[in-house]
PDB file of C-alpha atoms in Angstrom:
ATOM      1  CA  MET A   9      10.689  -5.104 -75.738  1.00  0.00           C
ATOM      2  CA  PRO A  10      14.202  -3.814 -76.539  1.00  0.00           C
ATOM      3  CA  PRO A  11      14.785  -0.080 -76.174  1.00  0.00           C
ATOM      4  CA  ARG A  12      14.200   1.827 -79.382  1.00  0.00           C
ATOM      5  CA  ARG A  13      16.985   3.726 -80.987  1.00  0.00           C
ATOM      6  CA  PRO A  14      16.332   7.425 -81.613  1.00  0.00           C
ATOM      7  CA  THR A  15      17.030   7.030 -85.351  1.00  0.00           C
ATOM      8  CA  THR A  16      14.028   4.701 -85.897  1.00  0.00           C
ATOM      9  CA  LYS A  17      11.506   7.492 -85.147  1.00  0.00           C
ATOM     10  CA  GLY A  18       9.241   5.189 -83.156  1.00  0.00           C
ATOM     11  CA  PHE A  19       9.329   2.231 -85.527  1.00  0.00           C
ATOM     12  CA  ALA A  20      10.881  -1.154 -84.890  1.00  0.00           C
ATOM     13  CA  ARG A  21      11.638  -4.052 -87.195  1.00  0.00           C
ATOM     14  CA  SER A  22       9.197  -6.922 -86.963  1.00  0.00           C
ATOM     15  CA  SER A  23      12.121  -9.328 -86.603  1.00  0.00           C
ATOM     16  CA  THR A  24      13.208  -7.640 -83.372  1.00  0.00           C
ATOM     17  CA  LEU A  25       9.663  -7.741 -82.020  1.00  0.00           C
ATOM     18  CA  LEU A  26       9.259 -11.465 -82.746  1.00  0.00           C
ATOM     19  CA  GLN A  27      12.790 -12.638 -82.008  1.00  0.00           C
ATOM     20  CA  GLU A  28      12.159 -13.398 -78.328  1.00  0.00           C
ATOM     21  CA  ARG A  29       8.915 -15.303 -79.027  1.00  0.00           C
ATOM     22  CA  ILE A  30      10.513 -17.372 -81.772  1.00  0.00           C
ATOM     23  CA  ARG A  31      13.449 -18.209 -79.503  1.00  0.00           C
ATOM     24  CA  LYS A  32      11.135 -19.335 -76.675  1.00  0.00           C
ATOM     25  CA  ALA A  33       8.995 -21.446 -79.012  1.00  0.00           C
ATOM     26  CA  SER A  34      12.002 -23.153 -80.564  1.00  0.00           C
ATOM     27  CA  GLU A  35      13.669 -23.752 -77.194  1.00  0.00           C
ATOM     28  CA  SER A  36      10.507 -25.429 -75.894  1.00  0.00           C
ATOM     29  CA  ARG A  37      11.103 -28.116 -78.536  1.00  0.00           C
ATOM     30  CA  GLY A  38      14.790 -28.353 -77.729  1.00  0.00           C
ATOM     31  CA  PHE A  39      16.063 -26.185 -80.557  1.00  0.00           C
ATOM     32  CA  ALA A  40      18.686 -23.962 -78.939  1.00  0.00           C
ATOM     33  CA  GLU A  41      19.674 -22.846 -82.407  1.00  0.00           C
ATOM     34  CA  SER A  42      16.529 -21.517 -84.144  1.00  0.00           C
ATOM     35  CA  ARG A  43      18.409 -21.360 -87.467  1.00  0.00           C
ATOM     36  CA  LEU A  44      17.881 -25.108 -87.669  1.00  0.00           C
ATOM     37  CA  LEU A  45      14.154 -24.451 -88.033  1.00  0.00           C
ATOM     38  CA  THR A  46      14.142 -21.248 -90.023  1.00  0.00           C
ATOM     39  CA  GLN A  47      16.876 -22.184 -92.501  1.00  0.00           C
ATOM     40  CA  TRP A  48      16.257 -25.924 -92.783  1.00  0.00           C
ATOM     41  CA  THR A  49      16.312 -25.884 -96.590  1.00  0.00           C
ATOM     42  CA  GLU A  50      19.682 -24.120 -96.738  1.00  0.00           C
ATOM     43  CA  ILE A  51      21.205 -26.443 -94.136  1.00  0.00           C
ATOM     44  CA  VAL A  52      20.206 -29.815 -95.577  1.00  0.00           C
ATOM     45  CA  GLY A  53      19.468 -28.932 -99.200  1.00  0.00           C
ATOM     46  CA  GLU A  54      16.268 -28.832-101.218  1.00  0.00           C
ATOM     47  CA  ASP A  55      16.080 -32.595-101.779  1.00  0.00           C
ATOM     48  CA  ILE A  56      16.088 -33.457 -98.066  1.00  0.00           C
ATOM     49  CA  ALA A  57      13.932 -30.473 -97.066  1.00  0.00           C
ATOM     50  CA  ALA A  58      11.277 -31.648 -99.531  1.00  0.00           C
ATOM     51  CA  ILE A  59      10.945 -35.003 -97.744  1.00  0.00           C
ATOM     52  CA  ALA A  60      11.698 -34.237 -94.078  1.00  0.00           C
ATOM     53  CA  ARG A  61      11.569 -31.567 -91.407  1.00  0.00           C
ATOM     54  CA  PRO A  62      12.959 -31.313 -87.881  1.00  0.00           C
ATOM     55  CA  VAL A  63      10.442 -31.982 -85.101  1.00  0.00           C
ATOM     56  CA  LYS A  64      12.436 -31.822 -81.881  1.00  0.00           C
ATOM     57  CA  VAL A  65      15.817 -32.088 -80.259  1.00  0.00           C
ATOM     58  CA  GLY A  66      15.872 -34.307 -77.181  1.00  0.00           C
ATOM     59  CA  HIS A  67      18.627 -34.401 -74.606  1.00  0.00           C
ATOM     60  CA  GLY A  68      19.242 -37.757 -72.964  1.00  0.00           C
ATOM     61  CA  ARG A  69      20.491 -38.497 -69.503  1.00  0.00           C
ATOM     62  CA  GLY A  70      24.143 -37.852 -69.023  1.00  0.00           C
ATOM     63  CA  GLY A  71      24.203 -34.974 -71.500  1.00  0.00           C
ATOM     64  CA  MET A  72      26.429 -36.698 -74.060  1.00  0.00           C
ATOM     65  CA  GLY A  73      24.914 -35.331 -77.259  1.00  0.00           C
ATOM     66  CA  ALA A  74      21.340 -34.747 -78.290  1.00  0.00           C
ATOM     67  CA  THR A  75      18.942 -36.635 -80.528  1.00  0.00           C
ATOM     68  CA  LEU A  76      17.365 -34.852 -83.483  1.00  0.00           C
ATOM     69  CA  THR A  77      13.962 -36.231 -84.497  1.00  0.00           C
ATOM     70  CA  LEU A  78      12.975 -35.809 -88.149  1.00  0.00           C
ATOM     71  CA  LEU A  79       9.455 -36.180 -89.514  1.00  0.00           C
ATOM     72  CA  THR A  80       9.026 -37.767 -92.925  1.00  0.00           C
ATOM     73  CA  THR A  81       6.548 -39.813 -94.919  1.00  0.00           C
ATOM     74  CA  GLY A  82       6.660 -43.604 -94.941  1.00  0.00           C
ATOM     75  CA  ALA A  83       7.986 -43.953 -98.467  1.00  0.00           C
ATOM     76  CA  GLN A  84      10.855 -41.524 -97.862  1.00  0.00           C
ATOM     77  CA  ALA A  85      12.058 -42.989 -94.548  1.00  0.00           C
ATOM     78  CA  PRO A  86      14.502 -45.553 -96.056  1.00  0.00           C
ATOM     79  CA  MET A  87      16.061 -42.871 -98.275  1.00  0.00           C
ATOM     80  CA  LEU A  88      16.467 -40.571 -95.294  1.00  0.00           C
ATOM     81  CA  GLU A  89      17.883 -43.400 -93.168  1.00  0.00           C
ATOM     82  CA  MET A  90      20.786 -43.823 -95.600  1.00  0.00           C
ATOM     83  CA  GLN A  91      21.671 -40.129 -95.364  1.00  0.00           C
ATOM     84  CA  LYS A  92      21.603 -39.745 -91.573  1.00  0.00           C
ATOM     85  CA  GLU A  93      25.368 -39.353 -91.074  1.00  0.00           C
ATOM     86  CA  GLY A  94      25.626 -36.629 -93.696  1.00  0.00           C
ATOM     87  CA  LEU A  95      22.643 -34.861 -92.159  1.00  0.00           C
ATOM     88  CA  ARG A  96      24.185 -35.066 -88.712  1.00  0.00           C
ATOM     89  CA  ALA A  97      27.382 -33.454 -90.012  1.00  0.00           C
ATOM     90  CA  ARG A  98      25.445 -30.621 -91.666  1.00  0.00           C
ATOM     91  CA  VAL A  99      23.347 -29.959 -88.568  1.00  0.00           C
ATOM     92  CA  ASN A 100      26.403 -30.004 -86.297  1.00  0.00           C
ATOM     93  CA  ALA A 101      28.039 -27.459 -88.598  1.00  0.00           C
ATOM     94  CA  VAL A 102      25.186 -25.076 -87.713  1.00  0.00           C
ATOM     95  CA  TYR A 103      25.773 -25.560 -84.000  1.00  0.00           C
ATOM     96  CA  GLY A 104      29.528 -25.232 -84.376  1.00  0.00           C
ATOM     97  CA  TYR A 105      30.265 -28.347 -82.335  1.00  0.00           C
ATOM     98  CA  ASN A 106      29.132 -31.976 -82.107  1.00  0.00           C
ATOM     99  CA  ALA A 107      25.757 -31.142 -80.502  1.00  0.00           C
ATOM    100  CA  ILE A 108      23.707 -33.861 -82.256  1.00  0.00           C
ATOM    101  CA  SER A 109      24.915 -37.400 -81.642  1.00  0.00           C
ATOM    102  CA  ARG A 110      21.920 -39.275 -83.093  1.00  0.00           C
ATOM    103  CA  ILE A 111      19.173 -38.707 -85.622  1.00  0.00           C
ATOM    104  CA  THR A 112      15.907 -40.595 -85.343  1.00  0.00           C
ATOM    105  CA  ILE A 113      13.290 -40.693 -88.052  1.00  0.00           C
ATOM    106  CA  THR A 114       9.590 -40.756 -87.306  1.00  0.00           C
ATOM    107  CA  GLN A 115       6.691 -41.047 -89.665  1.00  0.00           C
ATOM    108  CA  THR A 116       4.260 -39.468 -87.217  1.00  0.00           C
ATOM    109  CA  ALA A 117       4.873 -36.567 -84.902  1.00  0.00           C
ATOM    110  CA  PRO A 118       5.914 -37.643 -81.386  1.00  0.00           C
ATOM    111  CA  THR A 119       3.818 -34.948 -79.663  1.00  0.00           C
ATOM    112  CA  GLY A 120       0.407 -35.274 -81.292  1.00  0.00           C
ATOM    113  CA  PHE A 121      -1.543 -35.924 -84.428  1.00  0.00           C
ATOM    114  CA  ALA A 122      -1.832 -32.263 -85.409  1.00  0.00           C
ATOM    115  CA  ASP A 123       1.941 -32.028 -85.937  1.00  0.00           C
ATOM    116  CA  GLY A 124       1.885 -35.111 -88.130  1.00  0.00           C
ATOM    117  CA  GLN A 125      -0.329 -33.476 -90.725  1.00  0.00           C
ATOM    118  CA  VAL A 126       2.600 -32.109 -92.647  1.00  0.00           C
ATOM    119  CA  SER A 127       2.641 -30.968 -96.214  1.00  0.00           C
ATOM    120  CA  PHE A 128       6.235 -31.081 -97.360  1.00  0.00           C
ATOM    121  CA  GLN A 129       7.258 -28.750-100.130  1.00  0.00           C
ATOM    122  CA  HIS A 130       6.615 -30.265-103.492  1.00  0.00           C
ATOM    123  CA  ARG A 131       8.962 -29.675-106.353  1.00  0.00           C
ATOM    124  CA  ALA A 132       7.696 -27.666-109.277  1.00  0.00           C
ATOM    125  CA  PRO A 133       6.997 -29.791-112.332  1.00  0.00           C
ATOM    126  CA  LYS A 134       9.690 -29.749-114.957  1.00  0.00           C
ATOM    127  CA  ALA A 135       9.072 -27.743-118.101  1.00  0.00           C
ATOM    128  CA  ALA A 136       7.473 -29.592-120.987  1.00  0.00           C
ATOM    129  CA  PRO A 137      10.016 -30.917-123.484  1.00  0.00           C
ATOM    130  CA  ARG A 138      10.452 -28.877-126.622  1.00  0.00           C
ATOM    131  CA  ALA A 139       9.200 -30.269-129.910  1.00  0.00           C
ATOM    132  CA  PRO A 140      11.995 -31.438-132.213  1.00  0.00           C
ATOM    133  CA  ASP A 141      12.802 -29.163-135.120  1.00  0.00           C
ATOM    134  CA  PRO A 142      11.484 -30.088-138.583  1.00  0.00           C
ATOM    135  CA  GLU A 143      14.978 -30.980-139.831  1.00  0.00           C
ATOM    136  CA  ALA A 144      15.349 -33.623-137.095  1.00  0.00           C
ATOM    137  CA  ILE A 145      11.907 -35.073-137.890  1.00  0.00           C
ATOM    138  CA  GLU A 146      12.710 -35.340-141.599  1.00  0.00           C
ATOM    139  CA  GLU A 147      16.143 -36.873-140.922  1.00  0.00           C
ATOM    140  CA  ALA A 148      14.562 -39.422-138.544  1.00  0.00           C
ATOM    141  CA  ARG A 149      12.000 -40.423-141.200  1.00  0.00           C
ATOM    142  CA  ARG A 150      14.732 -40.826-143.796  1.00  0.00           C
ATOM    143  CA  LEU A 151      16.817 -43.021-141.475  1.00  0.00           C
ATOM    144  CA  ALA A 152      13.890 -45.280-140.476  1.00  0.00           C
ATOM    145  CA  ALA A 153      12.328 -45.541-143.978  1.00  0.00           C
ATOM    146  CA  PRO A 154      14.055 -48.837-145.011  1.00  0.00           C
ATOM    147  CA  VAL A 155      12.444 -50.729-142.069  1.00  0.00           C
ATOM    148  CA  ALA A 156       9.443 -52.824-143.257  1.00  0.00           C
ATOM    149  CA  ASP A 157       7.633 -53.273-139.890  1.00  0.00           C
ATOM    150  CA  ALA A 158       5.451 -50.193-139.171  1.00  0.00           C
ATOM    151  CA  GLY A 159       5.700 -50.457-135.361  1.00  0.00           C
ATOM    152  CA  LEU A 160       9.455 -50.843-135.413  1.00  0.00           C
ATOM    153  CA  ARG A 161       9.785 -48.003-137.946  1.00  0.00           C
ATOM    154  CA  ALA A 162       7.727 -45.672-135.686  1.00  0.00           C
ATOM    155  CA  ALA A 163       9.843 -46.589-132.657  1.00  0.00           C
ATOM    156  CA  LEU A 164      13.077 -46.000-134.582  1.00  0.00           C
ATOM    157  CA  GLU A 165      11.769 -42.638-135.835  1.00  0.00           C
ATOM    158  CA  ALA A 166      11.006 -41.539-132.272  1.00  0.00           C
ATOM    159  CA  LEU A 167      14.438 -42.701-131.102  1.00  0.00           C
ATOM    160  CA  ALA A 168      16.176 -40.914-133.978  1.00  0.00           C
ATOM    161  CA  GLN A 169      14.229 -37.694-133.254  1.00  0.00           C
ATOM    162  CA  ASN A 170      15.334 -37.783-129.614  1.00  0.00           C
ATOM    163  CA  VAL A 171      18.968 -38.489-130.466  1.00  0.00           C
ATOM    164  CA  LEU A 172      19.137 -35.873-133.228  1.00  0.00           C
ATOM    165  CA  SER A 173      17.438 -33.141-131.169  1.00  0.00           C
ATOM    166  CA  LYS A 174      19.680 -33.756-128.123  1.00  0.00           C
ATOM    167  CA  SER A 175      22.878 -33.672-130.157  1.00  0.00           C
ATOM    168  CA  LYS A 176      22.044 -30.128-131.344  1.00  0.00           C
ATOM    169  CA  ARG A 177      21.595 -28.711-127.823  1.00  0.00           C
TER     170      ARG A 177
END
């Protein structure tokens, strides 16, 4: 444990107490930079963080760059595959040099089944759309009134309500 400063009056921050343990745990998986784990959302963005997370960093023979392994679900793997080069650039920006030379994508954890049981963050549902104002409803009815077919008239009313309510925003 680090020596306590006399101004803390016997108390220490929990971050200083856990810092060494977090560093050892992350280094056991190859993460020399623990920020990659703790600030994953800020590094890659909310969209990527919602579908993938870093599992390990492996160093190959010869030491010419490391391989970052990302865990994702099967449906998201092709989307993540297309964004690998951008991800590699963002991750290397954290390290400050070209530490990651490859990114591999796995749909199951490479170390065991327990790691593969991942619940990625789900986005909050969008707010329910507001009801159109009465003026827009009346204007939509007036515009669609000349149409003889009831189904077509109802569809045109709904379209007119959407167009009129969006133009006022």
